[in-house]
Amino acid sequence: MKILAIETSCDETGIAILEQTNDAIIIRGNALASQIELHAQYGGVFPAMAKRAHAEKISSLVIQALDEAELLEAVENPIEGVDAKLTFLADKETTLRDHIAPFLTYYEKPMIDYIAVTVGPGLEPALWVGINTARALSTIWNIPIIPVNHMEGHIVTAAIEKLEDDVYDFAALKFPLLALLVSGGHTELVVAQKFGQYTKIGATRDDAVGEAFDKVARMLGLQYPGGPAISALAKAWREKNISNIFELPRPMLHSQDYDFSFSGIKTAALYAIRDLTAQAGHEQLTDDDKSALAAAFEDAVVEVLVKKTIDAALEHNTPTIVVGGGVAGNTYLREQLMKKVAKVLPDTTLLFPETWLATDNAVMIGMAAMAQALTGQIKTASSDELKADGNLSL
Ligand code: KG4
Ligand code: ZN
């Protein structure tokens, strides 16, 4: 079985081709275009700009991924009537139509069984580009569509086992699993009895953890997205110094539930910066101050994430913990969680995605569709039923 997967929920445009064989899932093609440089100038993602960039790029990524998978073949004679069948792109998706219609006119239908596409959560204008791409491909090629929840993609990608480069499987996975989902839009703890069956046991009450990283990075004058930049400064500080000179709060650390709050840490960081610059009598923080603050912020956030995750794993008795989403790429979070699990839950398997799969991509969307196939519950939707849902929950 082969799947063409599409991801456009935020600022990464992704197309991937995955194949399921008897004993493995193989990545046959993977094309990804980041809009980070575009959004970095503004310090965050503007939905209308994201939509346009997805629409301009996505057709060339479909070509690139199909080519890599050796599924791209030009037609001898142009396929007739493509435009007439894509009238649903006429009003709001003219950029997409102008790119995808020529592709569908001059290339053969590839040997693909399903198209998987992110339908939420995310930025709705951005999501619609992926959905309308799926509808266009599905209409012309007559291939069914599997709608995918982006967060399920993050869970599944953290849970897969790498057998060799581009070859994965789920065989050894023990359920129920506890998923800590940490991204730019989400901070959640979820218990999965199996793929497709999820119970959210806690979530942030205000900012997502990735969002907090991005906001504090901005206060420190660092580029969007701020996670990797904060993390690098914090690491440099820890390597030079034994202790931290700032102490930021740990909101809800002892709240007896699995909810989180990160806006207080962010505000405390803002006050710390204000006090420091007032004391020094100038606007700019020194490089050392920035590193120390980055470390203090990361310490506070990671301590809360680790404590709640360990408590949840103990209470729910989950043999597996997975960490998914962009912040799962954070080295300090990985180290601290590994240490604590080894100490408190030595029989628990702790899984992280490979770093290149932690941030948004289409492989994760294809993997989520493959996970549905493995549980025998592929849910397809007709082209007309598909809808972007910015707040879709698991
Ligand atoms: O999952 P993702 O790529 O997109 C969403 O679905 O939101 O996550 C992006 C978020 C951004 O907020 C980014 O700053 C954060 O993940 N991030 C990190 C790291 N890499 C990405 N945060 C902390 N440490 C990192 N190494
Ligand atoms: Zn994501």
PDB file of C-alpha atoms in Angstrom, residues 126-320:
ATOM      1  CA  ALA A 126      -2.971  27.148   5.630  1.00  0.00           C
ATOM      2  CA  LEU A 127      -4.818  23.866   6.256  1.00  0.00           C
ATOM      3  CA  TRP A 128      -7.165  24.592   3.353  1.00  0.00           C
ATOM      4  CA  VAL A 129      -4.287  24.637   0.871  1.00  0.00           C
ATOM      5  CA  GLY A 130      -3.359  21.072   1.804  1.00  0.00           C
ATOM      6  CA  ILE A 131      -6.979  19.969   1.797  1.00  0.00           C
ATOM      7  CA  ASN A 132      -7.657  21.547  -1.596  1.00  0.00           C
ATOM      8  CA  THR A 133      -4.493  19.949  -2.977  1.00  0.00           C
ATOM      9  CA  ALA A 134      -5.771  16.579  -1.734  1.00  0.00           C
ATOM     10  CA  ARG A 135      -9.171  17.264  -3.319  1.00  0.00           C
ATOM     11  CA  ALA A 136      -7.587  18.207  -6.654  1.00  0.00           C
ATOM     12  CA  LEU A 137      -5.376  15.088  -6.756  1.00  0.00           C
ATOM     13  CA  SER A 138      -8.233  12.882  -5.583  1.00  0.00           C
ATOM     14  CA  THR A 139     -10.661  14.285  -8.161  1.00  0.00           C
ATOM     15  CA  ILE A 140      -8.369  13.829 -11.153  1.00  0.00           C
ATOM     16  CA  TRP A 141      -6.757  10.548 -10.046  1.00  0.00           C
ATOM     17  CA  ASN A 142      -9.804   9.033  -8.353  1.00  0.00           C
ATOM     18  CA  ILE A 143      -7.915   8.122  -5.166  1.00  0.00           C
ATOM     19  CA  PRO A 144      -9.588   8.181  -1.694  1.00  0.00           C
ATOM     20  CA  ILE A 145      -8.555  10.707   0.967  1.00  0.00           C
ATOM     21  CA  ILE A 146      -7.671   9.927   4.603  1.00  0.00           C
ATOM     22  CA  PRO A 147      -8.107  12.997   6.866  1.00  0.00           C
ATOM     23  CA  VAL A 148      -5.387  13.119   9.540  1.00  0.00           C
ATOM     24  CA  ASN A 149      -5.144  14.920  12.869  1.00  0.00           C
ATOM     25  CA  HIS A 150      -1.753  16.691  12.977  1.00  0.00           C
ATOM     26  CA  MET A 151      -1.268  15.786  16.662  1.00  0.00           C
ATOM     27  CA  GLU A 152      -1.774  12.095  15.919  1.00  0.00           C
ATOM     28  CA  GLY A 153       1.037  12.537  13.399  1.00  0.00           C
ATOM     29  CA  HIS A 154       3.322  13.824  16.179  1.00  0.00           C
ATOM     30  CA  ILE A 155       2.407  10.878  18.453  1.00  0.00           C
ATOM     31  CA  VAL A 156       2.902   8.220  15.789  1.00  0.00           C
ATOM     32  CA  THR A 157       6.229   9.654  14.596  1.00  0.00           C
ATOM     33  CA  ALA A 158       7.565   9.574  18.134  1.00  0.00           C
ATOM     34  CA  ALA A 159       6.392   5.964  18.572  1.00  0.00           C
ATOM     35  CA  ILE A 160       7.826   4.380  15.413  1.00  0.00           C
ATOM     36  CA  GLU A 161      10.997   2.369  15.573  1.00  0.00           C
ATOM     37  CA  LYS A 162      13.719   2.978  13.026  1.00  0.00           C
ATOM     38  CA  LEU A 163      14.981  -0.264  11.485  1.00  0.00           C
ATOM     39  CA  GLU A 164      17.354   1.381   9.021  1.00  0.00           C
ATOM     40  CA  ASP A 165      17.449   4.636   7.042  1.00  0.00           C
ATOM     41  CA  ASP A 166      13.907   5.359   5.774  1.00  0.00           C
ATOM     42  CA  VAL A 167      12.577   2.024   7.117  1.00  0.00           C
ATOM     43  CA  TYR A 168      10.383   1.909  10.234  1.00  0.00           C
ATOM     44  CA  ASP A 169       7.868  -0.252  12.071  1.00  0.00           C
ATOM     45  CA  PHE A 170       5.598  -0.300  15.137  1.00  0.00           C
ATOM     46  CA  ALA A 171       5.995  -3.976  16.008  1.00  0.00           C
ATOM     47  CA  ALA A 172       7.611  -3.666  19.424  1.00  0.00           C
ATOM     48  CA  LEU A 173       5.378  -0.870  20.720  1.00  0.00           C
ATOM     49  CA  LYS A 174       3.640  -1.549  24.055  1.00  0.00           C
ATOM     50  CA  PHE A 175       0.298   0.135  24.800  1.00  0.00           C
ATOM     51  CA  PRO A 176      -1.147   2.009  26.554  1.00  0.00           C
ATOM     52  CA  LEU A 177       1.239   4.802  25.831  1.00  0.00           C
ATOM     53  CA  LEU A 178       1.513   8.214  27.398  1.00  0.00           C
ATOM     54  CA  ALA A 179       2.215  11.020  24.936  1.00  0.00           C
ATOM     55  CA  LEU A 180       3.648  14.372  25.957  1.00  0.00           C
ATOM     56  CA  LEU A 181       2.819  16.665  23.032  1.00  0.00           C
ATOM     57  CA  VAL A 182       4.820  19.870  22.971  1.00  0.00           C
ATOM     58  CA  SER A 183       4.666  22.146  19.943  1.00  0.00           C
ATOM     59  CA  GLY A 184       4.108  25.749  18.915  1.00  0.00           C
ATOM     60  CA  GLY A 185       0.350  25.386  19.337  1.00  0.00           C
ATOM     61  CA  HIS A 186      -0.048  22.590  21.889  1.00  0.00           C
ATOM     62  CA  THR A 187       1.038  21.288  25.264  1.00  0.00           C
ATOM     63  CA  GLU A 188      -0.888  18.156  26.170  1.00  0.00           C
ATOM     64  CA  LEU A 189      -0.621  14.867  27.984  1.00  0.00           C
ATOM     65  CA  VAL A 190      -2.564  12.135  26.211  1.00  0.00           C
ATOM     66  CA  VAL A 191      -3.073   8.452  27.019  1.00  0.00           C
ATOM     67  CA  ALA A 192      -3.481   6.191  23.976  1.00  0.00           C
ATOM     68  CA  GLN A 193      -5.015   2.730  24.509  1.00  0.00           C
ATOM     69  CA  LYS A 194      -4.085   2.095  20.875  1.00  0.00           C
ATOM     70  CA  PHE A 195      -3.569   4.258  17.810  1.00  0.00           C
ATOM     71  CA  GLY A 196      -6.808   6.105  17.171  1.00  0.00           C
ATOM     72  CA  GLN A 197      -8.055   5.869  20.768  1.00  0.00           C
ATOM     73  CA  TYR A 198      -6.904   8.854  22.783  1.00  0.00           C
ATOM     74  CA  THR A 199      -7.795  10.420  26.124  1.00  0.00           C
ATOM     75  CA  LYS A 200      -6.452  13.873  26.871  1.00  0.00           C
ATOM     76  CA  ILE A 201      -5.574  13.992  30.587  1.00  0.00           C
ATOM     77  CA  GLY A 202      -4.140  17.512  30.705  1.00  0.00           C
ATOM     78  CA  ALA A 203      -3.271  20.552  28.620  1.00  0.00           C
ATOM     79  CA  THR A 204      -1.970  24.083  28.896  1.00  0.00           C
ATOM     80  CA  ARG A 205      -4.393  26.668  30.200  1.00  0.00           C
ATOM     81  CA  ASP A 206      -2.676  29.499  28.329  1.00  0.00           C
ATOM     82  CA  ASP A 207       0.436  29.496  26.109  1.00  0.00           C
ATOM     83  CA  ALA A 208       1.795  26.381  24.465  1.00  0.00           C
ATOM     84  CA  VAL A 209       5.353  25.588  25.485  1.00  0.00           C
ATOM     85  CA  GLY A 210       6.755  26.217  21.968  1.00  0.00           C
ATOM     86  CA  GLU A 211       4.914  29.529  21.913  1.00  0.00           C
ATOM     87  CA  ALA A 212       6.537  30.472  25.246  1.00  0.00           C
ATOM     88  CA  PHE A 213       9.972  29.587  23.817  1.00  0.00           C
ATOM     89  CA  ASP A 214       9.213  31.786  20.798  1.00  0.00           C
ATOM     90  CA  LYS A 215       7.992  34.727  22.910  1.00  0.00           C
ATOM     91  CA  VAL A 216      10.938  34.668  25.318  1.00  0.00           C
ATOM     92  CA  ALA A 217      13.297  34.372  22.346  1.00  0.00           C
ATOM     93  CA  ARG A 218      11.755  37.508  20.925  1.00  0.00           C
ATOM     94  CA  MET A 219      12.291  39.365  24.212  1.00  0.00           C
ATOM     95  CA  LEU A 220      15.948  38.357  24.018  1.00  0.00           C
ATOM     96  CA  GLY A 221      16.199  39.593  20.441  1.00  0.00           C
ATOM     97  CA  LEU A 222      16.531  36.097  18.964  1.00  0.00           C
ATOM     98  CA  GLN A 223      15.066  34.976  15.658  1.00  0.00           C
ATOM     99  CA  TYR A 224      11.816  33.050  15.132  1.00  0.00           C
ATOM    100  CA  PRO A 225      11.395  30.156  15.814  1.00  0.00           C
ATOM    101  CA  GLY A 226      12.964  30.697  19.190  1.00  0.00           C
ATOM    102  CA  GLY A 227      13.177  27.154  20.566  1.00  0.00           C
ATOM    103  CA  PRO A 228      16.501  26.127  19.060  1.00  0.00           C
ATOM    104  CA  ALA A 229      18.067  29.573  19.734  1.00  0.00           C
ATOM    105  CA  ILE A 230      17.068  29.578  23.438  1.00  0.00           C
ATOM    106  CA  SER A 231      18.251  26.042  23.772  1.00  0.00           C
ATOM    107  CA  ALA A 232      21.683  26.844  22.319  1.00  0.00           C
ATOM    108  CA  LEU A 233      22.151  29.839  24.665  1.00  0.00           C
ATOM    109  CA  ALA A 234      21.027  27.811  27.668  1.00  0.00           C
ATOM    110  CA  LYS A 235      23.467  25.050  26.816  1.00  0.00           C
ATOM    111  CA  ALA A 236      26.342  27.517  26.502  1.00  0.00           C
ATOM    112  CA  TRP A 237      25.454  28.941  29.917  1.00  0.00           C
ATOM    113  CA  ARG A 238      25.306  25.536  31.609  1.00  0.00           C
ATOM    114  CA  GLU A 239      28.667  24.582  30.142  1.00  0.00           C
ATOM    115  CA  LYS A 240      30.312  27.683  31.603  1.00  0.00           C
ATOM    116  CA  ASN A 241      28.494  27.994  34.924  1.00  0.00           C
ATOM    117  CA  ILE A 242      27.466  25.645  37.669  1.00  0.00           C
ATOM    118  CA  SER A 243      24.397  27.461  38.885  1.00  0.00           C
ATOM    119  CA  ASN A 244      21.895  29.896  37.544  1.00  0.00           C
ATOM    120  CA  ILE A 245      21.623  33.521  38.636  1.00  0.00           C
ATOM    121  CA  PHE A 246      17.924  33.798  37.827  1.00  0.00           C
ATOM    122  CA  GLU A 247      15.055  31.827  39.248  1.00  0.00           C
ATOM    123  CA  LEU A 248      11.804  31.789  37.280  1.00  0.00           C
ATOM    124  CA  PRO A 249       8.522  30.383  38.682  1.00  0.00           C
ATOM    125  CA  ARG A 250       7.245  26.837  38.011  1.00  0.00           C
ATOM    126  CA  PRO A 251       3.503  27.459  37.574  1.00  0.00           C
ATOM    127  CA  MET A 252       1.188  24.588  38.483  1.00  0.00           C
ATOM    128  CA  LEU A 253       4.070  22.316  39.450  1.00  0.00           C
ATOM    129  CA  HIS A 254       2.067  21.020  42.429  1.00  0.00           C
ATOM    130  CA  SER A 255      -1.429  21.504  41.032  1.00  0.00           C
ATOM    131  CA  GLN A 256      -2.343  17.801  41.410  1.00  0.00           C
ATOM    132  CA  ASP A 257      -3.541  17.610  37.836  1.00  0.00           C
ATOM    133  CA  TYR A 258      -1.927  17.382  34.428  1.00  0.00           C
ATOM    134  CA  ASP A 259      -2.602  20.901  33.274  1.00  0.00           C
ATOM    135  CA  PHE A 260       0.104  23.432  32.519  1.00  0.00           C
ATOM    136  CA  SER A 261       0.530  27.204  32.448  1.00  0.00           C
ATOM    137  CA  PHE A 262       3.430  28.947  30.765  1.00  0.00           C
ATOM    138  CA  SER A 263       2.375  32.564  30.468  1.00  0.00           C
ATOM    139  CA  GLY A 264       3.556  33.299  34.050  1.00  0.00           C
ATOM    140  CA  ILE A 265       7.087  32.124  33.279  1.00  0.00           C
ATOM    141  CA  LYS A 266       7.100  34.317  30.206  1.00  0.00           C
ATOM    142  CA  THR A 267       5.927  37.360  32.186  1.00  0.00           C
ATOM    143  CA  ALA A 268       8.493  36.688  34.917  1.00  0.00           C
ATOM    144  CA  ALA A 269      11.189  36.596  32.215  1.00  0.00           C
ATOM    145  CA  LEU A 270       9.936  39.942  30.917  1.00  0.00           C
ATOM    146  CA  TYR A 271      10.190  41.510  34.407  1.00  0.00           C
ATOM    147  CA  ALA A 272      13.675  40.054  34.882  1.00  0.00           C
ATOM    148  CA  ILE A 273      14.783  41.669  31.619  1.00  0.00           C
ATOM    149  CA  ARG A 274      13.185  44.986  32.603  1.00  0.00           C
ATOM    150  CA  ASP A 275      14.910  44.975  36.020  1.00  0.00           C
ATOM    151  CA  LEU A 276      18.261  44.082  34.538  1.00  0.00           C
ATOM    152  CA  THR A 277      18.221  46.770  31.892  1.00  0.00           C
ATOM    153  CA  ALA A 278      17.002  49.357  34.456  1.00  0.00           C
ATOM    154  CA  GLN A 279      19.874  48.436  36.792  1.00  0.00           C
ATOM    155  CA  ALA A 280      22.428  48.571  34.022  1.00  0.00           C
ATOM    156  CA  GLY A 281      20.979  51.824  32.725  1.00  0.00           C
ATOM    157  CA  HIS A 282      20.852  50.698  29.107  1.00  0.00           C
ATOM    158  CA  GLU A 283      18.455  48.922  26.752  1.00  0.00           C
ATOM    159  CA  GLN A 284      20.570  45.939  25.811  1.00  0.00           C
ATOM    160  CA  LEU A 285      21.156  42.817  27.868  1.00  0.00           C
ATOM    161  CA  THR A 286      24.699  41.474  27.896  1.00  0.00           C
ATOM    162  CA  ASP A 287      25.277  38.157  26.130  1.00  0.00           C
ATOM    163  CA  ASP A 288      25.818  36.508  29.508  1.00  0.00           C
ATOM    164  CA  ASP A 289      22.506  37.849  30.827  1.00  0.00           C
ATOM    165  CA  LYS A 290      20.741  36.488  27.764  1.00  0.00           C
ATOM    166  CA  SER A 291      22.293  33.049  28.212  1.00  0.00           C
ATOM    167  CA  ALA A 292      21.495  32.996  31.923  1.00  0.00           C
ATOM    168  CA  LEU A 293      17.877  33.935  31.244  1.00  0.00           C
ATOM    169  CA  ALA A 294      17.568  31.362  28.494  1.00  0.00           C
ATOM    170  CA  ALA A 295      18.872  28.703  30.898  1.00  0.00           C
ATOM    171  CA  ALA A 296      16.535  29.852  33.693  1.00  0.00           C
ATOM    172  CA  PHE A 297      13.578  29.709  31.302  1.00  0.00           C
ATOM    173  CA  GLU A 298      14.479  26.278  29.988  1.00  0.00           C
ATOM    174  CA  ASP A 299      15.066  24.989  33.538  1.00  0.00           C
ATOM    175  CA  ALA A 300      11.609  26.142  34.648  1.00  0.00           C
ATOM    176  CA  VAL A 301       9.735  24.806  31.632  1.00  0.00           C
ATOM    177  CA  VAL A 302      11.515  21.465  31.560  1.00  0.00           C
ATOM    178  CA  GLU A 303      11.074  20.876  35.289  1.00  0.00           C
ATOM    179  CA  VAL A 304       7.295  21.255  34.986  1.00  0.00           C
ATOM    180  CA  LEU A 305       7.068  19.094  31.845  1.00  0.00           C
ATOM    181  CA  VAL A 306       9.172  16.319  33.384  1.00  0.00           C
ATOM    182  CA  LYS A 307       7.323  16.254  36.710  1.00  0.00           C
ATOM    183  CA  LYS A 308       3.834  16.091  35.171  1.00  0.00           C
ATOM    184  CA  THR A 309       4.884  13.461  32.648  1.00  0.00           C
ATOM    185  CA  ILE A 310       6.414  11.211  35.302  1.00  0.00           C
ATOM    186  CA  ASP A 311       3.383  11.627  37.598  1.00  0.00           C
ATOM    187  CA  ALA A 312       1.017  10.776  34.720  1.00  0.00           C
ATOM    188  CA  ALA A 313       3.022   7.690  33.722  1.00  0.00           C
ATOM    189  CA  LEU A 314       2.979   6.497  37.344  1.00  0.00           C
ATOM    190  CA  GLU A 315      -0.754   7.053  37.751  1.00  0.00           C
ATOM    191  CA  HIS A 316      -1.752   5.570  34.394  1.00  0.00           C
ATOM    192  CA  ASN A 317       0.797   2.781  34.504  1.00  0.00           C
ATOM    193  CA  THR A 318       1.880   3.212  30.895  1.00  0.00           C
ATOM    194  CA  PRO A 319       4.748   0.974  29.726  1.00  0.00           C
ATOM    195  CA  THR A 320       5.661   3.515  27.025  1.00  0.00           C
TER     196      THR A 320
END
